[in-house]
mmCIF file of C-alpha atoms and ligand atoms in Angstrom:
data_model
loop_
_atom_site.group_PDB
_atom_site.id
_atom_site.type_symbol
_atom_site.label_atom_id
_atom_site.label_comp_id
_atom_site.label_asym_id
_atom_site.label_seq_id
_atom_site.Cartn_x
_atom_site.Cartn_y
_atom_site.Cartn_z
ATOM 1 C CA MET A 1 -1.343 179.913 103.590
ATOM 2 C CA ASN A 2 -3.034 177.227 101.491
ATOM 3 C CA TYR A 3 -6.779 177.080 101.902
ATOM 4 C CA GLU A 4 -8.995 174.061 101.335
ATOM 5 C CA ASN A 5 -12.414 175.623 101.850
ATOM 6 C CA ILE A 6 -12.065 179.128 100.470
ATOM 7 C CA LEU A 7 -10.730 180.835 97.345
ATOM 8 C CA ILE A 8 -9.143 184.279 97.190
ATOM 9 C CA GLU A 9 -8.737 186.548 94.189
ATOM 10 C CA ARG A 10 -7.228 190.028 94.230
ATOM 11 C CA GLU A 11 -7.589 192.694 91.567
ATOM 12 C CA ASN A 12 -7.366 196.500 91.673
ATOM 13 C CA GLY A 13 -7.311 196.666 95.457
ATOM 14 C CA ILE A 14 -10.380 194.418 95.801
ATOM 15 C CA ALA A 15 -10.055 190.977 97.405
ATOM 16 C CA VAL A 16 -12.837 188.462 96.763
ATOM 17 C CA ILE A 17 -13.066 185.687 99.346
ATOM 18 C CA THR A 18 -15.268 182.841 98.078
ATOM 19 C CA ILE A 19 -16.473 180.164 100.472
ATOM 20 C CA ASN A 20 -15.992 177.009 98.460
ATOM 21 C CA ARG A 21 -17.849 173.958 99.756
ATOM 22 C CA PRO A 22 -20.599 173.864 97.125
ATOM 23 C CA THR A 23 -21.566 170.237 97.768
ATOM 24 C CA LYS A 24 -22.430 171.279 101.352
ATOM 25 C CA LEU A 25 -23.974 174.550 100.219
ATOM 26 C CA ASN A 26 -20.897 176.280 101.676
ATOM 27 C CA ALA A 27 -21.885 175.381 105.256
ATOM 28 C CA LEU A 28 -19.450 176.779 107.812
ATOM 29 C CA ASN A 29 -17.516 174.002 109.501
ATOM 30 C CA LYS A 30 -14.708 174.671 111.988
ATOM 31 C CA ALA A 31 -11.983 174.479 109.352
ATOM 32 C CA THR A 32 -13.781 176.992 107.111
ATOM 33 C CA ILE A 33 -14.257 179.422 109.992
ATOM 34 C CA GLU A 34 -10.546 179.174 110.820
ATOM 35 C CA GLU A 35 -9.558 179.696 107.191
ATOM 36 C CA LEU A 36 -11.907 182.665 106.892
ATOM 37 C CA HIS A 37 -10.351 184.184 110.017
ATOM 38 C CA ALA A 38 -6.865 183.798 108.552
ATOM 39 C CA ALA A 39 -7.924 185.202 105.180
ATOM 40 C CA PHE A 40 -9.780 188.237 106.576
ATOM 41 C CA LYS A 41 -6.836 188.949 108.893
ATOM 42 C CA ALA A 42 -4.303 188.689 106.068
ATOM 43 C CA GLU A 43 -6.319 190.931 103.730
ATOM 44 C CA ASN A 44 -6.848 193.467 106.506
ATOM 45 C CA GLU A 45 -3.087 193.623 107.048
ATOM 46 C CA GLU A 46 -2.355 193.890 103.302
ATOM 47 C CA ALA A 47 -2.073 197.608 102.529
ATOM 48 C CA SER A 48 -2.952 197.113 98.853
ATOM 49 C CA THR A 49 -6.327 195.527 99.737
ATOM 50 C CA LYS A 50 -8.836 198.358 100.033
ATOM 51 C CA VAL A 51 -12.100 196.388 100.073
ATOM 52 C CA ILE A 52 -13.029 192.758 100.729
ATOM 53 C CA ILE A 53 -16.020 191.036 99.122
ATOM 54 C CA VAL A 54 -17.216 187.762 100.649
ATOM 55 C CA THR A 55 -19.416 185.433 98.611
ATOM 56 C CA GLY A 56 -20.269 181.753 98.149
ATOM 57 C CA SER A 57 -19.328 179.430 95.308
ATOM 58 C CA GLY A 58 -21.932 177.966 92.994
ATOM 59 C CA GLU A 59 -25.310 179.375 92.026
ATOM 60 C CA LYS A 60 -27.324 177.998 94.887
ATOM 61 C CA ALA A 61 -25.938 179.210 98.179
ATOM 62 C CA PHE A 62 -24.016 181.984 99.857
ATOM 63 C CA VAL A 63 -23.783 179.875 103.029
ATOM 64 C CA ALA A 64 -26.519 177.461 104.204
ATOM 65 C CA GLY A 65 -25.502 177.845 107.847
ATOM 66 C CA ALA A 66 -23.175 176.405 110.393
ATOM 67 C CA ASP A 67 -22.295 172.800 109.569
ATOM 68 C CA ILE A 68 -25.029 170.896 111.405
ATOM 69 C CA SER A 69 -23.146 167.586 111.167
ATOM 70 C CA GLU A 70 -20.343 169.012 113.317
ATOM 71 C CA PHE A 71 -22.417 170.102 116.308
ATOM 72 C CA ALA A 72 -25.288 167.588 116.378
ATOM 73 C CA SER A 73 -23.783 165.716 119.362
ATOM 74 C CA PHE A 74 -22.401 168.709 121.298
ATOM 75 C CA SER A 75 -22.861 169.223 125.065
ATOM 76 C CA VAL A 76 -23.876 172.503 126.734
ATOM 77 C CA GLU A 77 -20.215 173.458 127.235
ATOM 78 C CA GLN A 78 -19.266 172.587 123.667
ATOM 79 C CA GLY A 79 -22.250 174.572 122.374
ATOM 80 C CA SER A 80 -21.206 177.663 124.349
ATOM 81 C CA GLN A 81 -17.637 177.274 123.139
ATOM 82 C CA LEU A 82 -18.796 176.902 119.522
ATOM 83 C CA ALA A 83 -20.661 180.215 119.658
ATOM 84 C CA ALA A 84 -17.893 182.029 121.551
ATOM 85 C CA ASN A 85 -15.112 180.825 119.245
ATOM 86 C CA GLY A 86 -17.103 181.567 116.104
ATOM 87 C CA GLN A 87 -18.017 185.058 117.239
ATOM 88 C CA GLU A 88 -14.432 185.863 118.166
ATOM 89 C CA LEU A 89 -12.766 184.337 115.097
ATOM 90 C CA LEU A 90 -15.203 185.357 112.407
ATOM 91 C CA PHE A 91 -18.365 187.313 113.133
ATOM 92 C CA ASP A 92 -17.142 190.005 115.559
ATOM 93 C CA PHE A 93 -13.813 189.919 113.769
ATOM 94 C CA VAL A 94 -15.405 190.819 110.415
ATOM 95 C CA GLN A 95 -17.682 193.454 111.927
ATOM 96 C CA ASN A 96 -14.675 195.192 113.502
ATOM 97 C CA LEU A 97 -12.311 194.874 110.555
ATOM 98 C CA SER A 98 -10.888 198.237 109.481
ATOM 99 C CA THR A 99 -11.067 197.208 105.796
ATOM 100 C CA PRO A 100 -14.601 197.464 104.403
ATOM 101 C CA VAL A 101 -16.342 194.103 103.913
ATOM 102 C CA ILE A 102 -19.234 193.675 101.460
ATOM 103 C CA ALA A 103 -21.250 190.455 101.492
ATOM 104 C CA ALA A 104 -22.389 189.439 97.995
ATOM 105 C CA VAL A 105 -25.281 187.118 98.890
ATOM 106 C CA ASN A 106 -25.639 184.824 95.866
ATOM 107 C CA GLY A 107 -28.286 182.353 97.083
ATOM 108 C CA PHE A 108 -29.318 180.819 100.406
ATOM 109 C CA ALA A 109 -27.972 182.760 103.398
ATOM 110 C CA LEU A 110 -29.299 180.774 106.329
ATOM 111 C CA GLY A 111 -28.315 180.622 109.976
ATOM 112 C CA GLY A 112 -24.574 181.248 110.228
ATOM 113 C CA GLY A 113 -24.664 182.294 106.566
ATOM 114 C CA LEU A 114 -27.024 185.172 107.218
ATOM 115 C CA GLU A 115 -25.079 185.930 110.399
ATOM 116 C CA LEU A 116 -21.876 186.210 108.349
ATOM 117 C CA ALA A 117 -23.615 188.459 105.824
ATOM 118 C CA MET A 118 -24.903 190.610 108.701
ATOM 119 C CA ALA A 119 -21.423 190.864 110.232
ATOM 120 C CA ALA A 120 -20.183 192.333 106.933
ATOM 121 C CA HIS A 121 -20.379 196.125 106.712
ATOM 122 C CA PHE A 122 -23.197 195.936 104.161
ATOM 123 C CA ARG A 123 -24.855 193.480 101.811
ATOM 124 C CA VAL A 124 -25.886 193.166 98.162
ATOM 125 C CA ALA A 125 -27.941 190.202 96.988
ATOM 126 C CA SER A 126 -28.832 188.319 93.832
ATOM 127 C CA ASP A 127 -32.497 188.123 92.910
ATOM 128 C CA ASN A 128 -32.635 184.398 93.775
ATOM 129 C CA ALA A 129 -31.247 184.922 97.310
ATOM 130 C CA LYS A 130 -33.187 183.625 100.298
ATOM 131 C CA MET A 131 -32.380 184.660 103.845
ATOM 132 C CA GLY A 132 -33.411 183.372 107.240
ATOM 133 C CA LEU A 133 -32.414 182.217 110.694
ATOM 134 C CA PRO A 134 -33.883 178.672 110.905
ATOM 135 C CA GLU A 135 -32.101 177.651 114.129
ATOM 136 C CA VAL A 136 -35.280 177.131 116.185
ATOM 137 C CA THR A 137 -36.261 174.328 113.784
ATOM 138 C CA LEU A 138 -33.179 172.523 115.149
ATOM 139 C CA GLY A 139 -33.917 173.334 118.794
ATOM 140 C CA VAL A 140 -31.216 175.981 119.107
ATOM 141 C CA ILE A 141 -31.092 179.746 118.666
ATOM 142 C CA PRO A 142 -28.795 181.801 116.440
ATOM 143 C CA GLY A 143 -25.374 181.713 118.093
ATOM 144 C CA TYR A 144 -23.173 183.808 115.825
ATOM 145 C CA GLY A 145 -24.681 187.192 116.672
ATOM 146 C CA GLY A 146 -27.973 186.773 114.796
ATOM 147 C CA THR A 147 -30.232 187.695 117.711
ATOM 148 C CA GLN A 148 -28.343 190.980 118.047
ATOM 149 C CA ARG A 149 -27.521 192.018 114.487
ATOM 150 C CA LEU A 150 -30.854 191.106 112.857
ATOM 151 C CA PRO A 151 -32.894 193.491 115.074
ATOM 152 C CA GLN A 152 -30.240 196.197 114.524
ATOM 153 C CA LEU A 153 -30.702 195.869 110.767
ATOM 154 C CA VAL A 154 -34.424 195.174 110.313
ATOM 155 C CA GLY A 155 -36.033 196.234 113.613
ATOM 156 C CA LYS A 156 -37.097 194.181 116.611
ATOM 157 C CA GLY A 157 -40.535 193.075 115.403
ATOM 158 C CA ARG A 158 -39.345 191.776 112.049
ATOM 159 C CA ALA A 159 -36.387 190.032 113.702
ATOM 160 C CA MET A 160 -38.670 188.405 116.265
ATOM 161 C CA GLU A 161 -40.943 187.115 113.502
ATOM 162 C CA MET A 162 -38.077 185.853 111.322
ATOM 163 C CA ILE A 163 -36.392 184.053 114.228
ATOM 164 C CA MET A 164 -39.609 182.601 115.719
ATOM 165 C CA THR A 165 -41.073 181.390 112.407
ATOM 166 C CA ALA A 166 -37.640 180.305 111.085
ATOM 167 C CA GLY A 167 -39.007 181.424 107.712
ATOM 168 C CA MET A 168 -36.969 182.569 104.747
ATOM 169 C CA ILE A 169 -37.451 185.940 103.112
ATOM 170 C CA ASP A 170 -36.724 186.492 99.438
ATOM 171 C CA ALA A 171 -34.462 189.175 97.997
ATOM 172 C CA PRO A 172 -37.173 191.819 97.392
ATOM 173 C CA ALA A 173 -38.370 191.417 101.008
ATOM 174 C CA ALA A 174 -34.783 191.672 102.261
ATOM 175 C CA LEU A 175 -34.391 194.876 100.250
ATOM 176 C CA ASN A 176 -37.644 196.205 101.664
ATOM 177 C CA TYR A 177 -36.463 195.356 105.210
ATOM 178 C CA GLY A 178 -33.119 197.119 104.668
ATOM 179 C CA LEU A 179 -31.302 193.830 105.239
ATOM 180 C CA VAL A 180 -29.595 194.206 101.855
ATOM 181 C CA ASN A 181 -28.798 197.465 100.075
ATOM 182 C CA HIS A 182 -29.277 196.294 96.476
ATOM 183 C CA VAL A 183 -30.725 193.346 94.545
ATOM 184 C CA VAL A 184 -29.385 192.478 91.081
ATOM 185 C CA ALA A 185 -29.477 189.508 88.702
ATOM 186 C CA GLN A 186 -27.248 186.673 89.869
ATOM 187 C CA ALA A 187 -24.952 186.894 86.829
ATOM 188 C CA GLU A 188 -24.288 190.568 87.637
ATOM 189 C CA LEU A 189 -23.854 190.273 91.389
ATOM 190 C CA LEU A 190 -20.081 190.094 91.674
ATOM 191 C CA ASP A 191 -19.447 192.856 89.132
ATOM 192 C CA PHE A 192 -22.045 194.991 90.849
ATOM 193 C CA ALA A 193 -20.337 194.487 94.230
ATOM 194 C CA LYS A 194 -16.960 195.197 92.635
ATOM 195 C CA GLY A 195 -18.369 198.443 91.213
ATOM 196 C CA ILE A 196 -19.294 199.637 94.705
ATOM 197 C CA ALA A 197 -15.933 198.405 96.019
ATOM 198 C CA ALA A 198 -14.097 200.405 93.338
ATOM 199 C CA LYS A 199 -15.827 203.603 94.491
ATOM 200 C CA ILE A 200 -14.835 202.869 98.089
ATOM 201 C CA ALA A 201 -11.251 202.035 97.085
ATOM 202 C CA LYS A 202 -10.741 205.552 95.687
ATOM 203 C CA ASN A 203 -11.385 207.154 99.059
ATOM 204 C CA SER A 204 -9.150 207.539 102.104
ATOM 205 C CA SER A 205 -8.740 204.118 103.697
ATOM 206 C CA VAL A 206 -7.660 205.787 106.947
ATOM 207 C CA ALA A 207 -10.848 207.843 107.095
ATOM 208 C CA ILE A 208 -12.976 204.816 106.148
ATOM 209 C CA ALA A 209 -11.400 202.738 108.937
ATOM 210 C CA LYS A 210 -12.258 205.491 111.435
ATOM 211 C CA ALA A 211 -15.824 205.719 110.095
ATOM 212 C CA ILE A 212 -16.341 201.938 110.476
ATOM 213 C CA LYS A 213 -15.079 202.064 114.064
ATOM 214 C CA VAL A 214 -17.254 205.026 115.021
ATOM 215 C CA ILE A 215 -20.399 203.645 113.357
ATOM 216 C CA ASN A 216 -19.866 200.353 115.212
ATOM 217 C CA ASP A 217 -19.390 202.274 118.480
ATOM 218 C CA ASN A 218 -23.096 203.137 118.331
ATOM 219 C CA TYR A 219 -23.799 199.489 119.178
ATOM 220 C CA VAL A 220 -21.228 199.039 121.955
ATOM 221 C CA ASP A 221 -22.568 199.233 125.501
ATOM 222 C CA GLY A 222 -21.157 202.106 127.524
ATOM 223 C CA VAL A 223 -19.544 203.824 124.533
ATOM 224 C CA ASN A 224 -20.820 207.203 123.415
ATOM 225 C CA GLY A 225 -20.671 207.203 119.614
ATOM 226 C CA PHE A 226 -20.894 210.986 119.416
ATOM 227 C CA GLN A 227 -17.804 211.304 121.631
ATOM 228 C CA SER A 228 -16.019 208.659 119.516
ATOM 229 C CA GLU A 229 -16.909 210.643 116.426
ATOM 230 C CA ILE A 230 -15.474 213.869 117.850
ATOM 231 C CA ARG A 231 -12.240 212.101 118.780
ATOM 232 C CA ALA A 232 -11.846 210.304 115.443
ATOM 233 C CA PHE A 233 -12.798 213.431 113.480
ATOM 234 C CA GLY A 234 -10.022 215.346 115.252
ATOM 235 C CA GLU A 235 -7.504 212.559 114.687
ATOM 236 C CA SER A 236 -8.243 212.655 110.950
ATOM 237 C CA PHE A 237 -6.624 216.099 110.793
ATOM 238 C CA GLY A 238 -3.281 214.513 111.711
ATOM 239 C CA THR A 239 -3.237 212.060 108.798
ATOM 240 C CA GLU A 240 -1.398 212.245 105.478
ATOM 241 C CA ASP A 241 -4.662 211.293 103.754
ATOM 242 C CA PHE A 242 -6.300 214.446 105.125
ATOM 243 C CA ARG A 243 -3.451 216.611 103.834
ATOM 244 C CA GLU A 244 -3.654 214.944 100.425
ATOM 245 C CA GLY A 245 -7.458 215.059 100.241
ATOM 246 C CA THR A 246 -7.745 218.752 101.099
ATOM 247 C CA THR A 247 -4.708 219.752 98.992
ATOM 248 C CA ALA A 248 -6.030 217.855 95.960
ATOM 249 C CA PHE A 249 -9.406 219.555 96.317
ATOM 250 C CA LEU A 250 -7.833 223.006 96.466
ATOM 251 C CA GLU A 251 -5.558 222.175 93.510
ATOM 252 C CA LYS A 252 -8.599 220.890 91.560
ATOM 253 C CA ARG A 253 -7.131 217.408 91.006
ATOM 254 C CA LYS A 254 -8.051 213.880 92.076
ATOM 255 C CA ALA A 255 -6.613 212.808 95.419
ATOM 256 C CA GLU A 256 -4.003 210.034 95.494
ATOM 257 C CA PHE A 257 -4.365 208.827 99.055
ATOM 258 C CA PRO A 258 -1.263 207.300 100.659
ATOM 259 C CA GLY A 259 -3.482 205.424 103.113
ATOM 260 C CA LYS A 260 -1.645 206.843 106.143
HETATM 261 N N1 COA B 1 -24.874 171.933 107.509
HETATM 262 C C1 COA B 1 -24.371 170.802 106.957
HETATM 263 N N2 COA B 1 -24.710 170.377 105.739
HETATM 264 C C2 COA B 1 -25.566 171.130 105.029
HETATM 265 C C3 COA B 1 -26.120 172.321 105.537
HETATM 266 C C4 COA B 1 -25.727 172.716 106.836
HETATM 267 N N3 COA B 1 -26.169 173.845 107.392
HETATM 268 N N4 COA B 1 -26.949 172.832 104.603
HETATM 269 C C5 COA B 1 -26.917 171.997 103.556
HETATM 270 N N5 COA B 1 -26.088 170.974 103.810
HETATM 271 C C6 COA B 1 -25.762 169.835 102.934
HETATM 272 C C7 COA B 1 -26.881 168.809 102.895
HETATM 273 O O1 COA B 1 -26.784 167.949 104.012
HETATM 274 C C8 COA B 1 -26.582 168.123 101.582
HETATM 275 O O2 COA B 1 -25.492 167.249 101.778
HETATM 276 P P1 COA B 1 -25.529 165.737 101.169
HETATM 277 O O3 COA B 1 -25.671 165.922 99.695
HETATM 278 O O4 COA B 1 -24.220 165.158 101.593
HETATM 279 O O5 COA B 1 -26.730 165.086 101.790
HETATM 280 C C9 COA B 1 -26.087 169.254 100.703
HETATM 281 O O6 COA B 1 -25.655 170.274 101.595
HETATM 282 C C10 COA B 1 -27.169 169.828 99.791
HETATM 283 O O7 COA B 1 -28.260 170.235 100.617
HETATM 284 P P2 COA B 1 -29.780 169.740 100.359
HETATM 285 O O8 COA B 1 -30.507 169.854 101.648
HETATM 286 O O9 COA B 1 -29.776 168.406 99.689
HETATM 287 O O10 COA B 1 -30.268 170.861 99.334
HETATM 288 P P3 COA B 1 -31.778 171.341 99.092
HETATM 289 O O11 COA B 1 -31.762 172.167 97.865
HETATM 290 O O12 COA B 1 -32.707 170.186 99.153
HETATM 291 O O13 COA B 1 -32.116 172.294 100.363
HETATM 292 C C11 COA B 1 -31.657 173.996 102.012
HETATM 293 C C12 COA B 1 -31.422 173.501 100.560
HETATM 294 C C13 COA B 1 -30.738 175.192 102.233
HETATM 295 C C14 COA B 1 -33.111 174.427 102.180
HETATM 296 C C15 COA B 1 -31.312 172.868 102.996
HETATM 297 O O14 COA B 1 -30.032 172.354 102.686
HETATM 298 C C16 COA B 1 -31.308 173.262 104.455
HETATM 299 O O15 COA B 1 -32.367 173.466 105.039
HETATM 300 N N6 COA B 1 -30.112 173.393 105.067
HETATM 301 C C17 COA B 1 -29.950 173.670 106.468
HETATM 302 C C18 COA B 1 -30.231 175.135 106.751
HETATM 303 C C19 COA B 1 -30.105 175.408 108.239
HETATM 304 O O16 COA B 1 -30.892 174.944 109.059
HETATM 305 N N7 COA B 1 -29.110 176.223 108.586
HETATM 306 C C20 COA B 1 -28.906 176.656 109.910
HETATM 307 C C21 COA B 1 -27.862 175.855 110.596
HETATM 308 S S1 COA B 1 -27.650 176.412 112.268
#
């Protein structure tokens, strides 16, 4: 598929998806959300892709939010549909992907931008990054999962304050809040994220997919994560990766996981 709003590079099992609308600070319009869905789906189905990094083009923004010009005249029904479609196509989709997703937050991550970063499995940020959910300044609330994922990541009180004030926090504050795992200089951000991705790529992709699912189960209503863990732990024993991992350990060599 040819993309107009995103770029994709693949190297050593790591796919980098770059949102590429720099003149609009990479704001997420409908077309970009659809392209991102297609790209995440394709990479998830590509056995050679072990980790996906999502970032923004340019030095200023990761993503400055949903594209305000697209929804300014929406009705109640269209607004509900916008949130539902976006959550299904991109935000829930990324959270539940079996391939690990790292957000490399290289500047402003506002509104839908921060929501996309929060849907990723974890985040690293450049030292110039600024994060916030400014929706209430527009008379709306976060609609791509922000009211749910922000409190999960930073705690209810901090999330309440960030959403009510619509303020931005800088990278050191985001690190302090646990919203991002690491902060590095902007020029080093992508290599730093790739370094973490390379460590992940060496491990069993089957086991990692199970771990993502079970960790996410903690946040699903009516699902007991401990029971999910027991089930997925047991299933691991039936995989080729488990046989290879344990055999390699006992033979004192590095495992070469088949990913099955
Ligand atoms: N939707 C649509 N366009 C956006 C956008 C968004 N969320 N964020 C930025 N842009 C566009 C601007 O309209 C501008 O386009 P133009 O040059 O055609 O006028 C371009 O991106 C550059 O943005 P600009 O505002 O000129 O940059 P800045 O450095 O002065 O300010 C921000 C940067 C991020 C503080 C500012 O762009 C902003 O507040 N954006 C909206 C953030 C937001 O509310 N997001 C939540 C949406 S739900």
